[in-house]
Short mmCIF file of C-alpha atoms in Angstrom, two decimals:
data_model
loop_
_atom_site.label_atom_id
_atom_site.label_comp_id
_atom_site.label_asym_id
_atom_site.label_seq_id
_atom_site.Cartn_x
_atom_site.Cartn_y
_atom_site.Cartn_z
CA MET U 613 1.79 -27.34 74.21
CA ARG U 614 2.38 -30.57 72.30
CA HIS U 615 -1.38 -31.07 71.90
CA THR U 616 -1.78 -27.49 70.57
CA VAL U 617 0.86 -27.95 67.86
CA GLY U 618 -0.67 -31.24 66.79
CA LEU U 619 -4.09 -29.62 66.56
CA ARG U 620 -2.74 -26.84 64.29
CA LEU U 621 -0.99 -29.33 62.00
CA SER U 622 -4.15 -31.40 61.70
CA ARG U 623 -6.13 -28.28 60.67
CA ILE U 624 -3.60 -27.40 57.92
CA ARG U 625 -3.55 -31.03 56.67
CA SER U 626 -7.35 -31.04 56.46
CA GLN U 627 -7.39 -27.81 54.40
CA VAL U 628 -4.85 -29.18 51.92
CA THR U 629 -6.78 -32.41 51.59
CA SER U 630 -10.13 -30.69 51.00
CA HIS U 631 -8.93 -28.10 48.45
CA GLY U 632 -6.23 -30.04 46.64
CA PRO U 633 -2.53 -29.30 46.49
CA THR U 634 -2.94 -26.42 44.06
CA ALA U 635 -5.35 -24.52 46.29
CA PHE U 636 -2.81 -24.04 49.08
CA VAL U 637 -1.03 -20.69 48.61
CA LEU U 638 1.42 -19.19 51.03
CA PRO U 639 0.11 -15.93 52.45
CA LEU U 640 1.88 -12.70 51.51
CA PRO U 641 3.16 -10.38 54.17
CA THR U 642 1.00 -7.41 55.09
CA THR U 643 3.53 -4.95 53.61
CA ALA U 644 3.32 -6.73 50.25
CA TYR U 645 -0.45 -6.31 50.20
CA ARG U 646 -0.01 -2.61 50.97
CA ARG U 647 2.49 -2.11 48.13
CA LEU U 648 0.26 -4.02 45.70
CA GLY U 649 -2.79 -1.98 46.61
CA SER U 650 -0.93 1.33 46.30
CA SER U 651 0.44 0.43 42.85
CA GLN U 652 -3.01 -0.61 41.61
CA SER U 653 -4.59 2.61 42.87
CA ALA U 654 -1.83 4.70 41.27
CA ALA U 655 -2.31 2.91 37.93
CA ALA U 656 -6.06 3.48 38.10
CA ALA U 657 -5.58 7.14 38.98
CA SER U 658 -3.17 7.89 36.14
CA PRO U 659 -5.11 8.57 32.92
CA ALA U 660 -4.35 6.51 29.80
CA PRO U 661 -2.46 8.37 27.06
CA ALA U 662 -4.81 9.66 24.39
CA PRO U 663 -4.18 8.25 20.92
CA ALA U 664 -2.66 10.72 18.50
CA GLN U 665 -4.92 11.81 15.68
CA VAL U 666 -3.71 11.46 12.12
CA LYS U 667 -4.03 14.66 10.11
CA SER U 668 -6.21 15.35 7.13
CA ALA U 669 -4.86 15.67 3.61
CA ALA U 670 -4.67 19.47 3.78
CA GLU U 671 -2.93 19.31 7.17
CA LEU U 672 -0.42 16.78 5.84
CA ILE U 673 0.54 19.02 2.93
CA SER U 674 1.02 22.08 5.14
CA SER U 675 2.79 20.24 8.00
CA ASN U 676 6.26 18.88 8.53
CA GLN U 677 5.70 16.93 11.78
CA LEU U 678 4.98 13.24 12.09
CA SER U 679 1.63 12.68 13.83
CA SER U 680 1.16 8.91 13.75
CA PRO U 681 2.06 6.91 16.89
CA LEU U 682 3.11 3.91 14.77
CA PRO U 683 6.64 3.32 13.47
CA ARG U 684 7.31 5.33 10.34
CA SER U 685 8.06 2.38 8.11
CA SER U 686 4.78 0.66 9.06
CA THR U 687 2.74 3.73 8.14
CA LEU U 688 4.43 4.15 4.74
CA ASN U 689 4.66 0.60 3.38
CA PRO U 690 1.53 -1.51 2.90
CA PRO U 691 1.71 -5.21 3.78
CA ALA U 692 3.88 -7.34 1.51
CA SER U 693 0.83 -9.52 0.83
CA THR U 694 -0.59 -6.74 -1.38
CA ARG U 695 2.17 -7.43 -3.91
CA PRO U 696 2.60 -10.59 -6.01
CA PRO U 697 4.34 -13.50 -4.28
CA PRO U 698 7.64 -14.78 -5.69
CA LEU U 699 7.35 -17.02 -8.74
CA ASP U 700 9.81 -19.92 -8.64
CA LEU U 701 9.89 -21.61 -12.03
CA PRO U 702 11.81 -24.89 -12.41
CA ALA U 703 14.99 -24.86 -14.49
CA ARG U 704 14.98 -26.93 -17.65
CA ASP U 705 16.85 -30.21 -17.22
CA PRO U 706 18.33 -31.35 -20.56
CA ALA U 707 17.95 -34.98 -19.51
CA ALA U 708 14.26 -34.60 -18.64
CA SER U 709 11.46 -34.76 -21.17
CA LEU U 710 9.60 -31.70 -22.40
CA ALA U 711 6.31 -32.97 -21.09
CA GLY U 712 7.75 -33.40 -17.59
CA HIS U 713 9.22 -29.91 -17.64
CA LEU U 714 5.93 -28.38 -18.77
CA MET U 715 4.11 -30.27 -16.03
CA LYS U 716 6.44 -28.89 -13.36
CA THR U 717 6.11 -25.38 -14.80
CA GLY U 718 2.32 -25.62 -14.74
CA LYS U 719 2.38 -26.74 -11.11
CA ALA U 720 4.64 -23.80 -10.23
CA TYR U 721 2.17 -21.37 -11.83
CA LEU U 722 -0.75 -22.98 -10.02
CA ALA U 723 1.09 -22.66 -6.70
CA PHE U 724 1.76 -19.00 -7.53
CA TYR U 725 -1.89 -18.28 -8.28
CA LYS U 726 -3.06 -20.12 -5.15
CA ALA U 727 -0.71 -18.02 -3.03
CA GLY U 728 -1.99 -14.86 -4.74
CA LEU U 729 -5.62 -15.79 -4.12
CA ARG U 730 -4.91 -16.54 -0.46
CA ALA U 731 -3.22 -13.14 -0.19
CA ILE U 732 -6.41 -11.42 -1.37
CA PHE U 733 -8.41 -12.83 1.53
CA THR U 734 -5.55 -12.10 3.92
CA ASN U 735 -5.53 -8.48 2.79
CA ARG U 736 -9.28 -8.32 3.19
CA ALA U 737 -8.93 -9.43 6.80
CA LEU U 738 -6.16 -6.88 7.37
CA LEU U 739 -8.33 -4.14 5.88
CA ALA U 740 -11.14 -4.97 8.31
CA GLN U 741 -8.73 -4.26 11.17
CA SER U 742 -7.21 -1.06 9.72
CA SER U 743 -8.32 2.53 10.15
CA ALA U 744 -9.34 2.71 6.49
CA ALA U 745 -11.93 -0.06 6.75
CA THR U 746 -15.03 2.10 7.22
CA PRO U 747 -14.34 5.75 6.32
CA THR U 748 -17.07 7.97 7.76
CA GLN U 749 -18.34 11.29 6.50
CA GLY U 750 -16.75 14.19 8.32
CA ALA U 751 -14.21 12.06 10.17
CA LYS U 752 -11.52 13.93 12.08
CA THR U 753 -8.80 11.38 11.42
CA PHE U 754 -7.07 10.41 8.20
CA PRO U 755 -5.77 6.87 7.53
CA SER U 756 -2.06 6.26 7.09
CA ARG U 757 -0.47 5.68 3.69
CA SER U 758 -0.23 1.97 4.41
CA ASP U 759 -3.98 1.78 5.13
CA ILE U 760 -4.91 3.80 2.04
CA LEU U 761 -2.85 1.65 -0.30
CA LEU U 762 -4.17 -1.49 1.36
CA ARG U 763 -7.74 -0.33 0.77
CA GLU U 764 -7.11 0.59 -2.87
CA ARG U 765 -5.43 -2.71 -3.70
CA VAL U 766 -8.03 -4.81 -1.89
CA ARG U 767 -10.82 -3.09 -3.82
CA HIS U 768 -8.95 -3.60 -7.09
CA ASP U 769 -8.35 -7.29 -6.41
CA LEU U 770 -11.84 -8.08 -5.15
CA SER U 771 -13.44 -6.49 -8.21
CA ARG U 772 -11.41 -8.82 -10.47
CA LEU U 773 -11.61 -11.93 -8.33
CA PRO U 774 -14.81 -13.49 -9.81
CA VAL U 775 -13.69 -13.29 -13.44
CA PHE U 776 -10.13 -14.36 -12.68
CA GLY U 777 -11.28 -17.22 -10.46
CA LEU U 778 -13.51 -18.54 -13.24
CA LEU U 779 -10.65 -18.16 -15.71
CA LEU U 780 -8.33 -20.12 -13.43
CA LEU U 781 -10.87 -22.92 -12.99
CA VAL U 782 -11.47 -23.26 -16.72
CA CYS U 783 -7.92 -22.82 -18.05
CA GLY U 784 -5.88 -24.29 -15.22
CA GLU U 785 -2.20 -24.52 -16.21
CA PHE U 786 -2.88 -22.49 -19.38
CA THR U 787 -3.91 -19.41 -17.38
CA PRO U 788 -0.48 -17.66 -17.83
CA PHE U 789 -1.05 -17.62 -21.59
CA ILE U 790 -4.58 -16.22 -21.28
CA VAL U 791 -3.73 -13.42 -18.84
CA LEU U 792 -1.15 -12.05 -21.27
CA LEU U 793 -4.03 -11.36 -23.67
CA PHE U 794 -6.17 -9.69 -20.97
CA PRO U 795 -3.64 -8.35 -18.45
CA ARG U 796 -5.95 -5.93 -16.65
CA LEU U 797 -8.37 -8.66 -15.61
CA THR U 798 -5.84 -10.05 -13.13
CA PRO U 799 -5.64 -9.01 -9.45
CA TYR U 800 -2.42 -7.37 -8.30
CA THR U 801 -1.41 -10.38 -6.23
CA CYS U 802 -1.74 -12.75 -9.20
CA ARG U 803 0.24 -10.85 -11.83
CA ILE U 804 3.22 -12.77 -13.18
CA PRO U 805 6.43 -10.81 -14.01
CA LYS U 806 5.88 -11.09 -17.79
CA GLN U 807 2.40 -9.66 -17.40
CA THR U 808 3.63 -6.73 -15.31
CA ALA U 809 6.40 -6.00 -17.82
CA ALA U 810 3.93 -6.07 -20.72
CA LEU U 811 1.65 -3.57 -18.96
CA ARG U 812 4.54 -1.23 -18.19
CA ARG U 813 5.84 -1.33 -21.75
CA ALA U 814 2.40 -0.50 -23.11
CA VAL U 815 1.89 2.40 -20.70
CA GLN U 816 5.39 3.74 -21.35
CA ALA U 817 4.91 3.69 -25.14
CA ARG U 818 1.55 5.41 -24.77
CA ARG U 819 3.07 8.03 -22.48
CA ASP U 820 5.91 8.81 -24.89
CA ALA U 821 3.45 9.24 -27.77
CA SER U 822 1.29 11.54 -25.65
CA PHE U 823 4.30 13.68 -24.70
CA ARG U 824 5.23 14.09 -28.36
CA ALA U 825 1.72 15.34 -29.13
CA LEU U 826 1.66 17.53 -26.03
CA ARG U 827 4.59 19.66 -27.16
CA TYR U 828 2.36 21.37 -29.71
CA LEU U 829 -0.26 22.31 -27.12
CA LEU U 830 1.68 23.57 -24.10
CA PRO U 831 2.76 27.22 -23.96
CA SER U 832 6.53 27.39 -24.09
CA GLU U 833 6.95 30.97 -22.91
CA THR U 834 5.26 30.59 -19.53
CA GLY U 835 6.01 28.34 -16.61
CA SER U 836 2.39 27.48 -15.83
CA VAL U 837 -0.60 26.09 -17.66
CA PRO U 838 -4.27 27.09 -17.62
CA PRO U 839 -6.44 25.09 -15.21
CA GLY U 840 -7.65 21.84 -16.75
CA MET U 841 -5.27 21.89 -19.69
CA GLY U 842 -3.60 18.58 -20.37
CA ALA U 843 -6.16 16.40 -18.57
CA GLY U 844 -6.24 13.95 -21.46
CA HIS U 845 -2.46 13.64 -21.40
CA ILE U 846 -2.46 12.93 -17.67
CA CYS U 847 -5.03 10.18 -18.13
CA ARG U 848 -3.00 8.64 -20.94
CA SER U 849 0.29 9.02 -19.10
CA LEU U 850 -1.01 7.29 -15.97
CA GLY U 851 -3.05 4.68 -17.84
CA LEU U 852 -6.36 5.88 -16.40
CA THR U 853 -8.35 5.48 -19.62
CA SER U 854 -8.55 3.00 -22.46
CA SER U 855 -6.13 3.26 -25.36
CA VAL U 856 -9.07 3.04 -27.79
CA TRP U 857 -9.60 6.78 -27.40
CA ASP U 858 -6.04 7.39 -28.58
CA LYS U 859 -6.84 5.76 -31.93
CA ILE U 860 -9.95 7.91 -32.29
CA GLY U 861 -7.97 11.04 -31.48
CA LEU U 862 -10.21 12.21 -28.63
CA ASP U 863 -9.89 12.44 -24.87
CA ALA U 864 -11.86 9.89 -22.91
CA PRO U 865 -15.12 10.98 -21.28
CA LEU U 866 -14.68 12.51 -17.82
CA ALA U 867 -10.94 12.86 -18.45
CA GLY U 868 -10.85 16.12 -16.49
CA ALA U 869 -12.48 14.61 -13.40
CA ARG U 870 -10.22 11.55 -13.53
CA ALA U 871 -7.11 13.68 -13.91
CA ARG U 872 -8.06 15.96 -10.99
CA SER U 873 -8.78 12.96 -8.79
CA ALA U 874 -5.42 11.38 -9.67
CA VAL U 875 -3.55 14.64 -9.03
CA ALA U 876 -5.19 15.10 -5.63
CA ARG U 877 -4.33 11.52 -4.70
CA ILE U 878 -0.69 11.94 -5.74
CA ALA U 879 -0.37 15.25 -3.85
CA ALA U 880 -1.73 13.65 -0.68
CA ASP U 881 0.58 10.65 -1.15
CA ASP U 882 3.56 12.99 -1.55
CA ALA U 883 2.68 14.68 1.72
CA MET U 884 2.35 11.37 3.56
CA ILE U 885 5.74 10.20 2.30
CA ARG U 886 7.35 13.45 3.46
CA GLU U 887 5.72 13.28 6.88
CA GLY U 888 6.40 9.58 7.28
CA GLY U 889 10.16 9.99 7.02
CA GLY U 890 10.92 10.26 3.31
CA VAL U 891 11.78 7.94 0.46
CA GLY U 892 14.50 6.19 2.46
CA LEU U 893 11.91 4.30 4.53
CA LEU U 894 10.11 2.86 1.50
CA VAL U 895 10.94 -0.71 0.54
CA ASP U 896 12.30 -1.28 -2.96
CA GLU U 897 9.05 -2.65 -4.38
CA GLU U 898 7.06 0.34 -3.13
CA VAL U 899 9.61 2.75 -4.60
CA VAL U 900 9.01 1.22 -8.03
CA LEU U 901 5.23 1.38 -7.61
CA ALA U 902 5.35 4.97 -6.36
CA CYS U 903 7.38 6.06 -9.38
CA GLU U 904 5.00 4.20 -11.67
CA ASP U 905 2.00 5.95 -10.10
CA ARG U 906 3.62 9.30 -10.89
CA GLY U 907 4.13 8.56 -14.58
CA MET U 908 7.84 7.77 -14.44
CA ASP U 909 9.51 5.16 -16.63
CA VAL U 910 10.56 2.25 -14.40
CA MET U 911 11.52 -0.34 -17.02
CA ASP U 912 15.17 -1.46 -16.70
CA GLU U 913 15.83 1.21 -14.06
CA PRO U 914 17.83 0.36 -10.90
CA VAL U 915 16.06 0.96 -7.62
CA GLU U 916 18.61 3.49 -6.40
CA ARG U 917 18.05 5.64 -9.47
CA LEU U 918 14.30 5.42 -8.94
CA ARG U 919 14.78 6.51 -5.33
CA ALA U 920 16.67 9.56 -6.53
CA LYS U 921 13.90 10.32 -9.03
CA LEU U 922 11.22 10.05 -6.36
CA GLU U 923 13.16 12.33 -4.01
CA GLU U 924 13.49 14.88 -6.82
CA TRP U 925 9.76 14.64 -7.44
CA LEU U 926 9.01 15.30 -3.77
CA ARG U 927 11.36 18.27 -3.78
CA ARG U 928 9.67 19.86 -6.79
CA THR U 929 6.11 19.29 -5.60
CA THR U 930 6.60 20.62 -2.06
CA ALA U 931 4.38 23.58 -1.22
CA SER U 932 6.16 26.87 -0.62
CA GLY U 933 5.30 26.80 3.08
CA ASN U 934 4.05 30.38 3.27
CA THR U 935 2.92 30.96 6.84
CA GLY U 936 0.14 33.29 5.71
CA ALA U 937 -1.41 30.72 3.38
CA SER U 938 -4.18 28.44 4.60
CA ARG U 939 -4.06 24.67 4.50
CA GLU U 940 -6.43 24.59 1.55
CA ALA U 941 -4.24 27.07 -0.32
CA ALA U 942 -1.17 24.90 0.34
CA GLN U 943 -3.07 21.87 -0.90
CA ARG U 944 -4.09 23.67 -4.11
CA GLU U 945 -0.50 24.79 -4.65
CA ALA U 946 0.82 21.25 -4.23
CA GLU U 947 -1.80 19.88 -6.63
CA GLN U 948 -0.90 22.53 -9.21
CA LYS U 949 2.74 21.54 -8.97
CA VAL U 950 1.86 17.86 -9.40
CA TRP U 951 -0.26 18.78 -12.43
CA GLU U 952 2.67 20.64 -14.02
CA MET U 953 5.06 17.80 -13.23
CA LEU U 954 2.80 15.31 -14.97
CA LEU U 955 2.78 17.61 -18.00
CA GLY U 956 6.57 17.62 -18.05
CA LEU U 957 7.02 21.33 -17.33
CA GLY U 958 10.54 21.98 -16.14
CA GLY U 959 11.75 18.73 -17.70
CA ARG U 960 10.69 15.13 -17.22
CA ILE U 961 12.22 13.24 -14.33
#
């Protein structure tokens, strides 16, 4: 008996020595192997949950149910990197020299622009991973609002990146003064607050002038307008065309097509906000941008007031919800209401 035990111990010691200390694993009981095998077979037998399909634009307008499996806030708000980073300018020290203060201010602007340029490439990488990266013809799914806005802003920024990058290399610290002269050449992520305010003031003044001229064209006795009427005003109100045409007194070429495209985009965006949970889930910055996209004045307006305006807009542009109407009919009705809202029928918000 003593020889048998010694023989067994010598065999175990030889296995540990040959395989190393990490190769020796205590065996599991037979019942544990049975439970492990049954759980693996049950997991393999149960089918994986099918991903929910996001609805098309017409389905969004005629539906009231959330269809995206993602959290509502993540489907409504695009990444924060699509907006300009914070600009921290140094405070003027009375004891310091003017040259030193200007040097620190220039470095702060350069750091701001570098962060904005890095954000463009970050957004490009995020777009490659989103559902809106490669839209296919006849696709059965529709990207979320976050993906659509990400795609639009990435395209806008990439189209302006070569000119702005050359401008930044040539002008350096003097770039903030140059971009104020050509504000639309700057990507979204590189717009300083003064530049954004200057653009909004110009668009707001142009919109007010267009509304004053529109009062002589719109019929006052009816609550609707003929199809296509007011396309030039919509383009001017949303800043879709150059202000040079205003001085000539003519609508820009293809104003009707641009206005119809903008109205369809706004109607689809309204539906996505409703389905995604409403205005309350939008972050403050996106509330301001959403109001700006709908031709509302956002200068010197508190965010809570803009939220109330956006909620009122969504209430007025909601389709009637007639069960007998098709999805396309509901979409046309919503677009007609958006068109009338942009013309100021029923009062400006």
